[in-house]
Short mmCIF file of C-alpha atoms and ligand atoms in Angstrom, two decimals:
data_model
loop_
_atom_site.label_atom_id
_atom_site.label_comp_id
_atom_site.label_asym_id
_atom_site.label_seq_id
_atom_site.Cartn_x
_atom_site.Cartn_y
_atom_site.Cartn_z
CA UNK A 1 55.74 4.51 -39.79
CA UNK A 2 52.97 4.50 -42.30
CA UNK A 3 50.68 1.86 -43.68
CA UNK A 4 47.80 2.07 -46.08
CA UNK A 5 45.40 -0.51 -47.45
CA UNK A 6 41.85 -0.73 -48.54
CA UNK A 7 39.33 -1.12 -45.76
CA UNK A 8 40.45 -1.28 -42.16
CA UNK A 9 44.12 -0.78 -41.69
CA UNK A 10 46.33 -1.62 -38.79
CA UNK A 11 50.04 -1.32 -38.17
CA UNK A 12 51.97 -3.77 -40.27
CA UNK A 13 51.33 -5.04 -43.75
CA UNK A 14 47.93 -6.35 -44.66
CA UNK A 15 47.39 -8.72 -47.55
CA UNK A 16 43.86 -9.43 -48.55
CA UNK A 17 42.16 -11.27 -51.37
CA UNK A 18 41.56 -8.76 -54.19
CA UNK A 19 37.79 -9.13 -54.19
CA UNK A 20 37.51 -8.40 -50.47
CA UNK A 21 39.90 -5.48 -50.76
CA UNK A 22 37.90 -3.97 -53.58
CA UNK A 23 34.67 -4.38 -51.66
CA UNK A 24 36.18 -2.75 -48.59
CA UNK A 25 37.74 0.03 -50.66
CA UNK A 26 34.31 1.30 -51.41
CA UNK A 27 33.78 1.68 -47.69
CA UNK A 28 36.76 3.94 -47.13
CA UNK A 29 40.17 3.57 -45.50
CA UNK A 30 41.97 4.15 -42.23
CA UNK A 31 45.66 5.01 -42.21
CA UNK A 32 47.80 5.10 -39.08
CA UNK A 33 50.98 7.18 -38.84
CA UNK A 34 53.41 8.25 -36.13
CA UNK A 35 52.82 11.88 -35.00
CA UNK A 36 55.76 12.50 -32.66
CA UNK A 37 56.29 12.04 -28.95
CA UNK A 38 55.15 13.95 -25.86
CA UNK A 39 57.80 15.56 -23.64
CA UNK A 40 57.65 12.49 -21.37
CA UNK A 41 58.31 10.21 -24.36
CA UNK A 42 54.85 8.85 -25.10
CA UNK A 43 54.30 8.03 -28.78
CA UNK A 44 51.41 9.87 -30.43
CA UNK A 45 49.69 8.51 -33.50
CA UNK A 46 47.54 10.07 -36.20
CA UNK A 47 44.63 8.20 -37.79
CA UNK A 48 43.42 9.39 -41.17
CA UNK A 49 39.94 8.30 -42.18
CA UNK A 50 38.89 8.64 -45.82
CA UNK A 51 35.32 7.80 -46.82
CA UNK A 52 34.19 6.46 -50.17
CA UNK A 53 33.63 10.01 -51.49
CA UNK A 54 37.12 11.16 -50.56
CA UNK A 55 36.25 13.19 -47.45
CA UNK A 56 39.12 13.00 -45.00
CA UNK A 57 39.28 13.37 -41.21
CA UNK A 58 42.48 13.14 -39.19
CA UNK A 59 42.44 12.47 -35.47
CA UNK A 60 45.48 12.15 -33.23
CA UNK A 61 45.77 10.15 -30.01
CA UNK A 62 46.93 13.24 -28.07
CA UNK A 63 43.65 14.65 -26.77
CA UNK A 64 41.64 12.38 -29.15
CA UNK A 65 41.80 15.53 -31.24
CA UNK A 66 40.39 16.26 -34.69
CA UNK A 67 43.28 17.97 -36.49
CA UNK A 68 42.03 17.99 -40.09
CA UNK A 69 38.67 17.80 -41.83
CA UNK A 70 38.77 17.93 -45.63
CA UNK A 71 35.46 18.38 -47.44
CA UNK A 72 34.58 19.49 -51.00
CA UNK A 73 33.27 22.92 -51.95
CA UNK A 74 30.54 23.51 -54.52
CA UNK A 75 33.05 22.91 -57.35
CA UNK A 76 34.25 19.65 -55.84
CA UNK A 77 37.52 21.20 -54.63
CA UNK A 78 38.58 19.83 -51.26
CA UNK A 79 39.65 22.08 -48.40
CA UNK A 80 40.51 21.67 -44.73
CA UNK A 81 37.82 23.42 -42.65
CA UNK A 82 39.13 23.08 -39.09
CA UNK A 83 41.85 25.06 -37.36
CA UNK A 84 44.85 23.26 -35.89
CA UNK A 85 48.59 22.75 -36.09
CA UNK A 86 50.91 20.83 -38.39
CA UNK A 87 53.16 19.42 -35.67
CA UNK A 88 52.65 17.82 -32.26
CA UNK A 89 55.11 20.29 -30.66
CA UNK A 90 52.77 23.16 -31.50
CA UNK A 91 49.97 21.43 -29.60
CA UNK A 92 52.27 20.56 -26.68
CA UNK A 93 53.33 24.22 -26.39
CA UNK A 94 49.72 25.08 -25.50
CA UNK A 95 46.88 25.94 -27.87
CA UNK A 96 43.25 27.07 -27.87
CA UNK A 97 41.64 23.61 -27.50
CA UNK A 98 41.62 23.16 -31.31
CA UNK A 99 39.51 20.07 -32.12
CA UNK A 100 40.12 18.39 -28.77
CA UNK A 101 37.92 16.03 -26.83
CA UNK A 102 37.06 18.22 -23.85
CA UNK A 103 36.44 17.05 -20.29
CA UNK A 104 35.97 15.40 -17.90
CA UNK A 105 33.55 18.33 -17.72
CA UNK A 106 33.51 20.72 -20.66
CA UNK A 107 33.26 24.47 -20.01
CA UNK A 108 33.33 26.01 -16.54
CA UNK A 109 32.64 24.91 -12.97
CA UNK A 110 32.25 27.87 -10.61
CA UNK A 111 35.23 28.37 -8.33
CA UNK A 112 36.29 24.79 -9.18
CA UNK A 113 33.98 23.52 -6.45
CA UNK A 114 30.98 21.27 -6.13
CA UNK A 115 29.26 19.09 -3.57
CA UNK A 116 28.10 15.60 -4.49
CA UNK A 117 26.47 13.05 -2.16
CA UNK A 118 27.51 15.18 0.82
CA UNK A 119 31.22 15.47 -0.10
CA UNK A 120 32.78 18.69 -1.25
CA UNK A 121 35.24 18.47 -4.17
CA UNK A 122 37.86 21.01 -5.21
CA UNK A 123 39.04 20.96 -8.79
CA UNK A 124 42.01 22.55 -10.52
CA UNK A 125 41.23 26.21 -11.28
CA UNK A 126 42.80 27.10 -14.61
CA UNK A 127 40.50 29.97 -15.66
CA UNK A 128 40.67 32.29 -12.70
CA UNK A 129 38.61 31.83 -10.52
CA UNK A 130 37.00 28.85 -12.26
CA UNK A 131 37.68 25.37 -13.56
CA UNK A 132 37.60 25.24 -17.39
CA UNK A 133 37.49 22.30 -19.82
CA UNK A 134 38.62 19.67 -17.33
CA UNK A 135 41.42 21.63 -15.61
CA UNK A 136 45.14 22.17 -15.96
CA UNK A 137 45.74 18.82 -17.58
CA UNK A 138 42.34 17.75 -18.84
CA UNK A 139 41.64 14.81 -21.13
CA UNK A 140 42.64 17.03 -24.07
CA UNK A 141 46.26 16.74 -22.87
CA UNK A 142 46.34 12.97 -22.41
CA UNK A 143 47.52 10.33 -24.86
CA UNK A 144 44.55 8.07 -25.60
CA UNK A 145 44.80 4.52 -26.89
CA UNK A 146 43.28 3.90 -30.30
CA UNK A 147 41.70 1.00 -32.08
CA UNK A 148 40.37 0.82 -35.60
CA UNK A 149 36.76 -0.06 -35.20
CA UNK A 150 34.54 -1.99 -37.57
CA UNK A 151 31.55 -0.02 -38.69
CA UNK A 152 29.21 -0.54 -41.61
CA UNK A 153 28.67 3.22 -41.79
CA UNK A 154 32.25 4.06 -42.84
CA UNK A 155 35.86 4.12 -41.58
CA UNK A 156 36.03 4.48 -37.79
CA UNK A 157 38.52 4.67 -34.93
CA UNK A 158 37.75 4.37 -31.22
CA UNK A 159 39.90 6.25 -28.66
CA UNK A 160 39.98 5.22 -25.01
CA UNK A 161 41.29 6.82 -21.85
CA UNK A 162 40.67 6.10 -18.17
CA UNK A 163 40.97 9.15 -15.96
CA UNK A 164 42.05 7.96 -12.52
CA UNK A 165 40.17 8.79 -9.32
CA UNK A 166 41.29 12.23 -8.13
CA UNK A 167 42.65 13.45 -11.48
CA UNK A 168 42.22 17.26 -11.59
CA UNK A 169 40.17 16.78 -8.38
CA UNK A 170 37.36 14.66 -9.83
CA UNK A 171 36.05 11.61 -7.94
CA UNK A 172 35.95 8.14 -9.50
CA UNK A 173 37.92 6.24 -12.10
CA UNK A 174 36.25 7.43 -15.29
CA UNK A 175 36.56 5.12 -18.32
CA UNK A 176 35.91 6.95 -21.58
CA UNK A 177 35.63 5.85 -25.19
CA UNK A 178 35.22 8.27 -28.08
CA UNK A 179 34.54 6.81 -31.53
CA UNK A 180 34.97 8.88 -34.66
CA UNK A 181 33.22 7.54 -37.77
CA UNK A 182 33.50 9.24 -41.14
CA UNK A 183 30.35 7.87 -42.69
CA UNK A 184 29.85 7.25 -46.37
CA UNK A 185 26.96 9.74 -46.10
CA UNK A 186 29.56 12.48 -45.54
CA UNK A 187 29.10 12.81 -41.80
CA UNK A 188 31.67 12.98 -39.05
CA UNK A 189 29.94 11.12 -36.27
CA UNK A 190 31.33 11.20 -32.73
CA UNK A 191 30.01 8.71 -30.16
CA UNK A 192 31.04 9.09 -26.52
CA UNK A 193 30.62 6.44 -23.82
CA UNK A 194 31.76 6.64 -20.19
CA UNK A 195 31.42 4.63 -17.00
CA UNK A 196 32.60 5.30 -13.46
CA UNK A 197 33.12 3.50 -10.16
CA UNK A 198 32.06 6.53 -8.07
CA UNK A 199 29.47 9.26 -8.68
CA UNK A 200 31.06 12.04 -10.72
CA UNK A 201 30.00 14.79 -13.12
CA UNK A 202 30.65 14.13 -16.83
CA UNK A 203 30.16 16.42 -19.81
CA UNK A 204 32.15 15.52 -22.92
CA UNK A 205 32.33 17.42 -26.17
CA UNK A 206 34.53 18.22 -29.14
CA UNK A 207 36.07 21.68 -29.45
CA UNK A 208 36.55 21.92 -33.25
CA UNK A 209 37.07 25.43 -34.67
CA UNK A 210 35.26 25.65 -38.00
CA UNK A 211 35.85 27.94 -40.95
CA UNK A 212 33.85 26.66 -43.91
CA UNK A 213 35.76 28.83 -46.39
CA UNK A 214 39.04 27.41 -45.08
CA UNK A 215 40.38 30.97 -44.63
CA UNK A 216 39.46 34.50 -43.55
CA UNK A 217 36.65 35.69 -41.33
CA UNK A 218 33.58 33.78 -40.15
CA UNK A 219 31.50 36.94 -39.73
CA UNK A 220 29.75 36.25 -43.05
CA UNK A 221 28.95 32.62 -42.24
CA UNK A 222 25.19 32.19 -41.93
CA UNK A 223 24.22 30.45 -38.72
CA UNK A 224 21.05 28.88 -37.49
CA UNK A 225 20.75 27.50 -33.95
CA UNK A 226 17.68 25.51 -33.01
CA UNK A 227 17.23 27.17 -29.61
CA UNK A 228 14.69 29.60 -28.19
CA UNK A 229 16.60 29.94 -24.91
CA UNK A 230 20.13 30.34 -23.59
CA UNK A 231 21.90 30.44 -20.23
CA UNK A 232 23.22 33.95 -19.44
CA UNK A 233 26.57 34.16 -17.62
CA UNK A 234 28.29 36.43 -15.12
CA UNK A 235 31.52 38.33 -15.83
CA UNK A 236 33.59 35.17 -15.25
CA UNK A 237 31.56 33.04 -17.69
CA UNK A 238 29.51 31.18 -15.05
CA UNK A 239 25.76 30.73 -15.70
CA UNK A 240 23.60 32.88 -13.46
CA UNK A 241 21.14 29.97 -13.30
CA UNK A 242 18.50 31.70 -15.40
CA UNK A 243 17.23 30.30 -18.67
CA UNK A 244 16.35 33.31 -20.82
CA UNK A 245 14.52 33.65 -24.07
CA UNK A 246 16.90 34.67 -26.87
CA UNK A 247 16.60 38.36 -27.73
CA UNK A 248 17.46 40.09 -31.02
CA UNK A 249 21.22 39.79 -30.50
CA UNK A 250 21.20 36.21 -29.27
CA UNK A 251 18.62 34.69 -31.60
CA UNK A 252 19.75 32.44 -34.45
CA UNK A 253 16.37 30.82 -34.90
CA UNK A 254 16.29 32.37 -38.36
CA UNK A 255 19.49 31.90 -40.42
CA UNK A 256 21.58 35.03 -39.71
CA UNK A 257 25.08 36.21 -40.61
CA UNK A 258 27.23 35.90 -37.49
CA UNK A 259 28.66 39.41 -37.90
CA UNK A 260 25.37 41.26 -38.09
CA UNK A 261 24.90 41.84 -34.35
CA UNK A 262 28.12 40.54 -32.82
CA UNK A 263 29.40 44.01 -31.88
CA UNK A 264 26.40 44.52 -29.64
CA UNK A 265 27.85 41.93 -27.27
CA UNK A 266 29.80 43.92 -24.75
CA UNK A 267 32.77 42.56 -22.87
CA UNK A 268 36.45 42.13 -23.36
CA UNK A 269 37.14 40.75 -26.00
CA UNK A 270 33.38 40.46 -26.71
CA UNK A 271 31.54 38.13 -29.05
CA UNK A 272 29.47 35.01 -28.66
CA UNK A 273 30.53 32.56 -25.97
CA UNK A 274 27.15 31.28 -24.84
CA UNK A 275 25.35 28.05 -24.16
CA UNK A 276 22.10 27.67 -26.08
CA UNK A 277 19.37 25.37 -24.73
CA UNK A 278 18.32 23.28 -27.70
CA UNK A 279 14.65 22.91 -28.60
CA UNK A 280 13.98 19.23 -28.11
CA UNK A 281 10.85 17.16 -27.92
CA UNK A 282 12.56 14.29 -26.20
CA UNK A 283 15.54 14.44 -23.88
CA UNK A 284 18.53 12.48 -25.27
CA UNK A 285 17.10 12.20 -28.79
CA UNK A 286 19.21 13.08 -31.82
CA UNK A 287 17.98 16.38 -33.25
CA UNK A 288 19.23 19.25 -35.40
CA UNK A 289 21.18 21.66 -33.22
CA UNK A 290 22.76 24.06 -35.70
CA UNK A 291 23.36 24.73 -39.37
CA UNK A 292 26.17 26.84 -40.82
CA UNK A 293 26.43 27.98 -44.42
CA UNK A 294 29.20 29.79 -46.28
CA UNK A 295 28.27 31.20 -49.68
CA UNK A 296 31.61 31.52 -51.52
CA UNK A 297 32.49 27.84 -50.99
CA UNK A 298 28.89 26.64 -50.94
CA UNK A 299 29.77 24.51 -47.93
CA UNK A 300 27.11 23.71 -45.35
CA UNK A 301 27.61 22.08 -41.96
CA UNK A 302 24.67 20.62 -40.07
CA UNK A 303 25.10 19.47 -36.49
CA UNK A 304 22.82 16.91 -34.85
CA UNK A 305 23.19 15.90 -31.23
CA UNK A 306 21.67 14.00 -28.35
CA UNK A 307 22.85 16.79 -25.98
CA UNK A 308 20.55 19.44 -24.46
CA UNK A 309 22.90 22.37 -25.20
CA UNK A 310 25.43 23.85 -27.59
CA UNK A 311 28.16 26.38 -26.80
CA UNK A 312 28.47 28.90 -29.60
CA UNK A 313 31.90 30.53 -29.40
CA UNK A 314 33.31 32.96 -31.96
CA UNK A 315 37.00 32.39 -31.24
CA UNK A 316 37.05 35.54 -29.10
CA UNK A 317 40.53 34.82 -27.78
CA UNK A 318 42.16 34.33 -31.17
CA UNK A 319 44.38 37.37 -31.75
CA UNK A 320 46.86 36.45 -34.46
CA UNK A 321 49.54 35.20 -32.07
CA UNK A 322 48.82 31.53 -32.73
CA UNK A 323 50.16 30.42 -36.11
CA UNK A 324 48.48 27.28 -37.36
CA UNK A 325 48.52 24.85 -40.25
CA UNK A 326 50.31 26.08 -43.35
CA UNK A 327 51.39 29.29 -41.58
CA UNK A 328 47.86 30.72 -41.17
CA UNK A 329 47.91 33.30 -38.37
CA UNK A 330 44.67 32.74 -36.50
CA UNK A 331 43.15 36.20 -36.16
CA UNK A 332 40.11 37.44 -34.27
CA UNK A 333 36.89 35.99 -35.86
CA UNK A 334 38.73 33.44 -37.99
CA UNK A 335 36.71 30.50 -36.64
CA UNK A 336 33.64 29.44 -34.73
CA UNK A 337 32.98 26.59 -32.33
CA UNK A 338 29.70 24.78 -31.81
CA UNK A 339 30.29 22.53 -28.81
CA UNK A 340 27.42 20.14 -28.14
CA UNK A 341 27.16 19.66 -24.40
CA UNK A 342 25.20 19.73 -21.16
CA UNK A 343 24.89 23.25 -19.79
CA UNK A 344 28.04 24.74 -18.18
CA UNK A 345 28.35 24.42 -14.38
CA UNK A 346 25.34 22.06 -14.28
CA UNK A 347 26.75 20.38 -11.19
CA UNK A 348 26.03 23.60 -9.26
CA UNK A 349 22.60 24.21 -10.84
CA UNK A 350 20.14 21.44 -9.95
CA UNK A 351 17.53 22.96 -12.30
CA UNK A 352 19.79 22.21 -15.33
CA UNK A 353 19.77 18.73 -16.97
CA UNK A 354 21.74 16.28 -14.82
CA UNK A 355 25.45 15.63 -15.46
CA UNK A 356 26.08 13.18 -12.60
CA UNK A 357 27.13 9.70 -13.70
CA UNK A 358 26.87 6.92 -11.12
CA UNK A 359 28.40 3.42 -10.96
CA UNK A 360 26.49 0.92 -13.15
CA UNK A 361 25.15 3.74 -15.33
CA UNK A 362 26.42 4.45 -18.82
CA UNK A 363 27.05 7.97 -20.11
CA UNK A 364 26.46 8.33 -23.84
CA UNK A 365 26.47 11.27 -26.20
CA UNK A 366 26.34 11.31 -30.00
CA UNK A 367 27.01 14.26 -32.28
CA UNK A 368 26.87 14.14 -36.06
CA UNK A 369 28.47 16.76 -38.32
CA UNK A 370 26.93 16.49 -41.75
CA UNK A 371 28.78 18.11 -44.69
CA UNK A 372 26.78 19.28 -47.70
CA UNK A 373 27.33 21.71 -50.57
CA UNK A 374 24.79 23.92 -52.23
C1 GLA B 1 34.91 27.67 -24.62
C2 GLA B 1 34.75 28.68 -23.56
C3 GLA B 1 35.49 29.86 -23.96
C4 GLA B 1 36.93 29.55 -24.23
C5 GLA B 1 37.05 28.55 -25.27
C6 GLA B 1 38.49 28.12 -25.48
O1 GLA B 1 34.17 27.96 -25.73
O2 GLA B 1 33.43 28.97 -23.24
O3 GLA B 1 35.38 30.82 -22.99
O4 GLA B 1 37.50 29.03 -23.10
O5 GLA B 1 36.29 27.44 -24.91
O6 GLA B 1 39.37 29.15 -25.57
#
């Protein structure tokens, strides 16, 4: 099923007075299409947002996942700059968290255990010996409901999912809403809201894999991260609890090519997979977190967030075995992730910014991806 119209588009035909349609057209469009069925028969839909400048984002209801992001290069030629798959089956077969909404708690929780208000909780451990990205069947593997949302900023769709009490071991019924807006200022804005009926940790992010050239290596992408500190990890990826000043290898305060010092990071497979503590004047305020530039395409990505941290990950586990959109074999160093978040394993480190959400409180996080050319 497919339906297209100017302005906001829902299933079924839409007839509108010409003047209104034209006015709305300038604000972009939303198109809804079927995107297959899960193995247990749930229908998955794809929403394609196009802004008034022709930028295009596609998000599917499985995992509230960003599957395509088309932006122009310096010559005005559009290209898709996120990794992903063409078909739902390829996502269902298991993939590397391409573009997903990650949670209930992004990144790792040590040993899958935490204590909250005197009760000990045991979570699914899917990254031996730890809990990673919400567990065996995190919110990235759920079918979310979707609703086209009215926004003056540009075409928008809101995705909702309620994770029941006990899912993957977490306490509380957690109601989540993630709204993607493709603004007419060429930004992909993601707003997250969550509420709970029992105290529970929450840390939501998006796991998009970026390649601003739309092909090849990311080692020559120039990166800047607005962070003087990071959280070092042990051999299993769990923060030691220290907050260290970035050294020569870790610092991206000055714009630096990603490949320049990457080989100095020991480990198997090695590379960046670290949480940076963003320099912020005010906790929860929207500030510049990172900037990425790619010279052949002239594309620039700027990321702004309300979050205190950002996980910089250089696709260390990509090894050419996963074949993505258009037959591209995703090789080592073919993409980078910049996941805006609270620090990993915060629930076990009281000195880190708080991730506990309580009844009557509202969790919010906003991240803006701004696309520019130079
Ligand atoms: C995060 C983690 C990585 C890895 C990727 C997904 O960035 O920190 O270790 O799990 O997600 O493969």
